[in-house]
Coordinates of C-alpha atoms in Angstrom, one line a residue:
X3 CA 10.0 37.0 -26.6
X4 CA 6.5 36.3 -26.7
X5 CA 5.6 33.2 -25.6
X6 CA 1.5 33.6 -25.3
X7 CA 1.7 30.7 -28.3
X8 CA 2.3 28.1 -25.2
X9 CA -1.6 29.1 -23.9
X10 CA -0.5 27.1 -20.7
X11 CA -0.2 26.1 -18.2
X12 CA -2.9 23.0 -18.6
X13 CA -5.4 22.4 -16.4
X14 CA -4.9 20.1 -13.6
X15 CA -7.6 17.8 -11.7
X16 CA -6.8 17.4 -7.8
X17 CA -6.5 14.3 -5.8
X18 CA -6.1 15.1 -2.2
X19 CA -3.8 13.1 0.0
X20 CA -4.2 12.9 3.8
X21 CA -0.9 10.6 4.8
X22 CA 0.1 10.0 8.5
X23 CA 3.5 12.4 9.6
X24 CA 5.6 10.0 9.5
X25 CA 5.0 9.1 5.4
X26 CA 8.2 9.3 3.8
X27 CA 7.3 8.4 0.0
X28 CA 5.7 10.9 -1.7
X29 CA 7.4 10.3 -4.6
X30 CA 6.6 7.2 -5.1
X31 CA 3.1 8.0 -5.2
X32 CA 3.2 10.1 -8.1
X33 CA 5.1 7.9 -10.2
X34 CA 1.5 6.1 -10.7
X35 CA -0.2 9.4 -11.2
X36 CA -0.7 10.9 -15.0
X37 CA 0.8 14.2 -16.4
X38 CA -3.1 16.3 -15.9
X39 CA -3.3 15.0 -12.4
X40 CA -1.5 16.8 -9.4
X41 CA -1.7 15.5 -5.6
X42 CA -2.0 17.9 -2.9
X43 CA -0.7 16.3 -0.2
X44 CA -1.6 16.5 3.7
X45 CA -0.4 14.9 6.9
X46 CA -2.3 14.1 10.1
X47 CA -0.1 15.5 13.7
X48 CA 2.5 14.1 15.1
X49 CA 2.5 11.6 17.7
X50 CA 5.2 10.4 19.6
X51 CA 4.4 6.8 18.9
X52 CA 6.1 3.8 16.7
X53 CA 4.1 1.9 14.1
X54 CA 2.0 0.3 16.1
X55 CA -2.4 -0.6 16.8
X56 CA -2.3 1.9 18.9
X57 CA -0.9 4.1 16.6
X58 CA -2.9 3.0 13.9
X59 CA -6.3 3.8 15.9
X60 CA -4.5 7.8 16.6
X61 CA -3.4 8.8 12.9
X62 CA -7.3 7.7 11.7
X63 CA -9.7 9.5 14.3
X64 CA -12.6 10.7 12.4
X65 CA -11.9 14.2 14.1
X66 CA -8.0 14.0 12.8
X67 CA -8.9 13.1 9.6
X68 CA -11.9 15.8 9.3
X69 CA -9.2 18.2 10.1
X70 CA -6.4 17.0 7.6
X71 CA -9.5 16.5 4.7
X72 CA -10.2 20.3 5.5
X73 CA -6.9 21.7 5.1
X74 CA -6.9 20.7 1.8
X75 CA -10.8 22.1 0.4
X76 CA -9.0 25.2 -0.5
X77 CA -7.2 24.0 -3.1
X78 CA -10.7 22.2 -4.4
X79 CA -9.7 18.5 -5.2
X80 CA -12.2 16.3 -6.8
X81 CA -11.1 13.3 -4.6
X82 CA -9.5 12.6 -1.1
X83 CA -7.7 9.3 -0.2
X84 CA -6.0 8.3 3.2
X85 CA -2.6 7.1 2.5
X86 CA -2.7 4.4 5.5
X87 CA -2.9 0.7 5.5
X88 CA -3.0 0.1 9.0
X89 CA -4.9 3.3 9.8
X90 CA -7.8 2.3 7.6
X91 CA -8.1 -1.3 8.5
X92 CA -7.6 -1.4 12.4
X93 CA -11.3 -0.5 12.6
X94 CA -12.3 -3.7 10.4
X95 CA -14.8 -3.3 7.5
X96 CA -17.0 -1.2 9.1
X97 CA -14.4 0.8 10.5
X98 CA -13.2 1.7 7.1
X99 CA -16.7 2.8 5.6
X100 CA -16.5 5.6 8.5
X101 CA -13.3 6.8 7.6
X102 CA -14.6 7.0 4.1
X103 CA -17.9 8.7 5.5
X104 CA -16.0 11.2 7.6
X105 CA -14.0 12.7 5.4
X106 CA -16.5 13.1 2.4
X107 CA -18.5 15.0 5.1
X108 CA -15.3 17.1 5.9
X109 CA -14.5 17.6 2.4
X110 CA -18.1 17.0 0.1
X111 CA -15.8 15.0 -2.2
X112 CA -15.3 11.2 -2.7
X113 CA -13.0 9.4 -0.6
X114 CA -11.0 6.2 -0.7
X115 CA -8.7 4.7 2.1
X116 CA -5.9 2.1 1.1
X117 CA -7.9 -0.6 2.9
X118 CA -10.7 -0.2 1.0
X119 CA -8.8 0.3 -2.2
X120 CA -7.3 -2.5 -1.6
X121 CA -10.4 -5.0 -1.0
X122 CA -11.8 -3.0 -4.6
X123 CA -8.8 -4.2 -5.9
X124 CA -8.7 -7.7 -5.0
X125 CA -12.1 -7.8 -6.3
X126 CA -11.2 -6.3 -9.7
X127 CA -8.7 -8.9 -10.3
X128 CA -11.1 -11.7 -8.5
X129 CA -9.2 -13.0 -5.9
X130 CA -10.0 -14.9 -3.2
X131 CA -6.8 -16.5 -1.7
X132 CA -4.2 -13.9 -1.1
X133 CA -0.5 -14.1 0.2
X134 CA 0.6 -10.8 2.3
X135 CA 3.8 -9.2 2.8
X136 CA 3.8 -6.7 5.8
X137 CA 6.8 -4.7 7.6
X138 CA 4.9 -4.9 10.6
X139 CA 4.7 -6.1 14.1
X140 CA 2.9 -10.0 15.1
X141 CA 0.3 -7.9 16.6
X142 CA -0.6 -5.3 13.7
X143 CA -0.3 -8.1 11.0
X144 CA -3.0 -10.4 12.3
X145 CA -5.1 -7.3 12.1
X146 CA -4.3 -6.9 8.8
X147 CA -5.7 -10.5 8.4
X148 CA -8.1 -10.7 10.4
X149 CA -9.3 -7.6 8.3
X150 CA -8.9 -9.3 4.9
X151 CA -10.6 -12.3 6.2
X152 CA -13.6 -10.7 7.3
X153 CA -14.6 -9.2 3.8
X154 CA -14.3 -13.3 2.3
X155 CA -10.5 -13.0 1.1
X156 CA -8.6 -16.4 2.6
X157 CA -4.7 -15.4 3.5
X158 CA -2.9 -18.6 2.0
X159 CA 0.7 -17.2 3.4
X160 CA 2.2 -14.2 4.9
X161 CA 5.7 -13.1 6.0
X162 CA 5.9 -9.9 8.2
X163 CA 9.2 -7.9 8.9
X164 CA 9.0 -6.7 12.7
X165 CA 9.3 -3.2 12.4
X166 CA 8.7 0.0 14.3
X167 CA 10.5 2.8 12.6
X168 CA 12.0 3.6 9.3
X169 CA 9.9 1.3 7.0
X170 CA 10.7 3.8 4.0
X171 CA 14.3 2.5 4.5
X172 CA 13.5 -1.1 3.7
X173 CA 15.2 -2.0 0.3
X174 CA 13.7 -3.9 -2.9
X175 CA 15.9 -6.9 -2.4
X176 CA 14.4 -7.3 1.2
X177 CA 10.8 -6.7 -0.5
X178 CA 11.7 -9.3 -2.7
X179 CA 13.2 -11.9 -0.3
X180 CA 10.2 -11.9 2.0
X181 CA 7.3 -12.2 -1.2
X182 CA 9.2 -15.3 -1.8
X183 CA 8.5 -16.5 1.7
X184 CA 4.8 -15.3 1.6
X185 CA 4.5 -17.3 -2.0
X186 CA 5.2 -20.8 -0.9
X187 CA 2.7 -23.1 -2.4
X188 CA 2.2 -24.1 -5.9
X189 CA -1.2 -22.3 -6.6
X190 CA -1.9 -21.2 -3.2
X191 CA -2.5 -17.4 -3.5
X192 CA -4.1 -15.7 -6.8
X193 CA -2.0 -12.7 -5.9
X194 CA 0.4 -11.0 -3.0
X195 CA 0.0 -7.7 -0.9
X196 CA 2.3 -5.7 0.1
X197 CA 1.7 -4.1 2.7
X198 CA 2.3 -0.5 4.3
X199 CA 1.9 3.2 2.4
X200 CA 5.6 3.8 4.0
X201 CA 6.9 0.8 2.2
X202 CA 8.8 1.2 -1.4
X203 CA 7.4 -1.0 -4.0
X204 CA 7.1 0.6 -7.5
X205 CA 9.9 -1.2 -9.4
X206 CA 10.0 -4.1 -7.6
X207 CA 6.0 -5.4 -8.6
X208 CA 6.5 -6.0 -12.3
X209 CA 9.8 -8.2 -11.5
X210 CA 7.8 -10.2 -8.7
X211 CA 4.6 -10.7 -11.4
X212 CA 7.2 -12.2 -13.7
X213 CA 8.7 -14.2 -11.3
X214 CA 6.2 -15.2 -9.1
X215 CA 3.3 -15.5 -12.1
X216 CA 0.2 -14.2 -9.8
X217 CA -0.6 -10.1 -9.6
X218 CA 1.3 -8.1 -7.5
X219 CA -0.4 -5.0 -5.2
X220 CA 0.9 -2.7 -2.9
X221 CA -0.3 -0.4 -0.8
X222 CA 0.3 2.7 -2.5
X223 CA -0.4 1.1 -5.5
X224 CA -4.1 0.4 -5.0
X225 CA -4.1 3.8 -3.0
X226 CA -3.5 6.0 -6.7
X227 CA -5.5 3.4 -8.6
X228 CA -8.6 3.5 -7.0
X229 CA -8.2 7.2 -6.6
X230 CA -7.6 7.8 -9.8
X231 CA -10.6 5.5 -10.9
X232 CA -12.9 8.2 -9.1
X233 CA -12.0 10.7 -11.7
X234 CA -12.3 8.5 -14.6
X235 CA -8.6 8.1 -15.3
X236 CA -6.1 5.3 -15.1
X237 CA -3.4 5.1 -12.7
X238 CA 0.5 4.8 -14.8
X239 CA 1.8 1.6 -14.0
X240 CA 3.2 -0.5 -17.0
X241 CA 3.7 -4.0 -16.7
X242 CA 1.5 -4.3 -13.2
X243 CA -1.9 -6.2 -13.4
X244 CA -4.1 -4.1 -11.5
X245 CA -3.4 -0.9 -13.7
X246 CA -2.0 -2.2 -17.2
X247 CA -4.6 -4.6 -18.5
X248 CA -2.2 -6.0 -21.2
X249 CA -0.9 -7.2 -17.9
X250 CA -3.1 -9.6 -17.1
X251 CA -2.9 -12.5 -18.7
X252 CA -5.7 -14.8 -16.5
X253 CA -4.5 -17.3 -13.8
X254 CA -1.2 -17.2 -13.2
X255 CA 0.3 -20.2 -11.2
X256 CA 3.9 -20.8 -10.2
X257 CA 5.1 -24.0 -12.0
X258 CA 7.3 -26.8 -10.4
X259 CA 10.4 -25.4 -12.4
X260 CA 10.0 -22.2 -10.2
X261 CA 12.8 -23.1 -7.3
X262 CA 12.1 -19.4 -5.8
X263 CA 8.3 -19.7 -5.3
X264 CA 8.0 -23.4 -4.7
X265 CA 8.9 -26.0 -1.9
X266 CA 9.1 -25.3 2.3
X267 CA 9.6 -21.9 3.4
X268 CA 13.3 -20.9 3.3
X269 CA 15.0 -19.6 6.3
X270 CA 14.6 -16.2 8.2
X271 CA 16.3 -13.0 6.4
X272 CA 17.8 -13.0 9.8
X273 CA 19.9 -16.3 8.8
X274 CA 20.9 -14.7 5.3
X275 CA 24.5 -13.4 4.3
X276 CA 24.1 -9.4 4.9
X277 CA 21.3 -8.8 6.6
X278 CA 22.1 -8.4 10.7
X279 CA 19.9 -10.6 13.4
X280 CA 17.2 -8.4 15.3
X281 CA 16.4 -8.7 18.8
X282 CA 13.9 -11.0 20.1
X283 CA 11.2 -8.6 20.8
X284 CA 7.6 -8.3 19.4
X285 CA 8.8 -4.8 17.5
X286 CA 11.7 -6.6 15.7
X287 CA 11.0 -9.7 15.0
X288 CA 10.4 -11.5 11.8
X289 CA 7.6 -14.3 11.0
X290 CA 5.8 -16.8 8.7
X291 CA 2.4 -17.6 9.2

């Protein structure tokens, strides 16, 4: 049969992905890509340390990510991004241009980080009072803020899970559970974070817009978008703020009839029905701030 009528395949534009080894959700990510897009995806070494600073500071070394960005200019993409939250913002501000700087040297093509995507973000949908959700440690979630503070964003709330290990394992309803927690005051935050590359959040950010009525981001999320934003194209996400316009619908504020995102902080996920009481360490401890 011939089938030279088809002329295909079409051509595909390359967005390069340099993840740390332990990234688990690659297919999340291209849920927010577009059918001409592809991602070629990379990963940095393995280490044999838990999610963690020091962690953080290994899996973003200008030399490791000069050799991931590398492995990927075969292939030619027009764009690389560093799939890491923690990994782009443990270096603060300043710490993230260099990433940024390193690997368009190692590559000679633009480059994004999640950290920076997500400050571009922020500004794009002009906030400046934030809530966070994080699955991280005490220690690896002040940087976080400490980060966010320093380029002018305030941190109204923020509810962090504890973990070292197996963040992709972390279900919606716990996503959900711990937004609520981060989204406590009656106009507090123009929008909430989500934190962490390795932590799902697709489905779950058009049911928290609704319910919470403020934008929702995640990680990933602003990772594809401002990616995707270097090649002139629009990330596929309907029904989120930051990449469906018809989305946003201005200042969203949670009103008094809202019994989920209003009042005191309710009590750890520890203390709910189903969800088993971690040990009293640093690495599995849950928290308010």
């Amino acid at each position: 049969m011939d089938i030279s009528f088809l002329g295909g395949p079409a051509p595909q534009r390359g967005v390069g992905v340099v993840a740390p080894f332990d990234f688990a959700l690659d297919r999340e990510l291209w849920r927010w890509v577009p059918d001409e897009v592809s991602l070629h995806m990379t990963r940095t070494p393995f280490v044999p340390v838990e999610v963690s600073l020091d962690l953080a500071r290994m899996v973003s070394e200008h030399e490791t990510l000069g050799e991931a960005v590398r492995t990927l200019n075969a292939i030619a993409p027009e764009v690389v991004a560093y799939a890491c939250t923690s990994g782009s913002f443990v270096g603060g501000v300043a710490g993230e241009r260099a990433m940024c700087e390193a690997m368009t040297w190692a590559g000679a093509v633009p480059s994004v980080t999640t950290s920076g995507a997500l400050l571009d973000a922020l500004a794009e949908l002009g906030v400046r009072r934030v809530a966070l959700v994080t699955p991280y440690t005490v220690s690896v979630t002040r940087a976080l803020e400490a980060y966010i503070a320093e380029a002018g964003v305030a941190v109204t709330g923020c509810a962090f899970m504890g973990l070292t290990r197996h963040i992709w394992k972390v279900p919606y309803r716990d996503v959900a559970d711990m937004a609520r927690r981060a989204v406590t005051a009656e106009g507090a935050a123009d929008a909430l974070f989500i934190s962490c590359t390795n932590l799902p959040t697709y489905d779950v950010i058009p049911q928290l817009e609704a319910e919470l009525r403020i934008p929702v981001i995640s990680a990933n999320q602003v990772t594809m978008w401002a990616a995707l934003r270097r090649l002139g194209t629009r990330a596929v996400g309907p029904y989120q703020a930051l990449t469906d316009p018809s989305a946003r619908t201005g200042p969203l504020v949670p009103g008094p009839a809202d019994p989920a995102v209003a009042g005191p902080v309710g009590p750890p996920v520890a203390d709910m029905p189903g969800v088993p009481e971690a040990p009293d360490t640093e690495q599995q401890q849950e928290g308010w701030t």
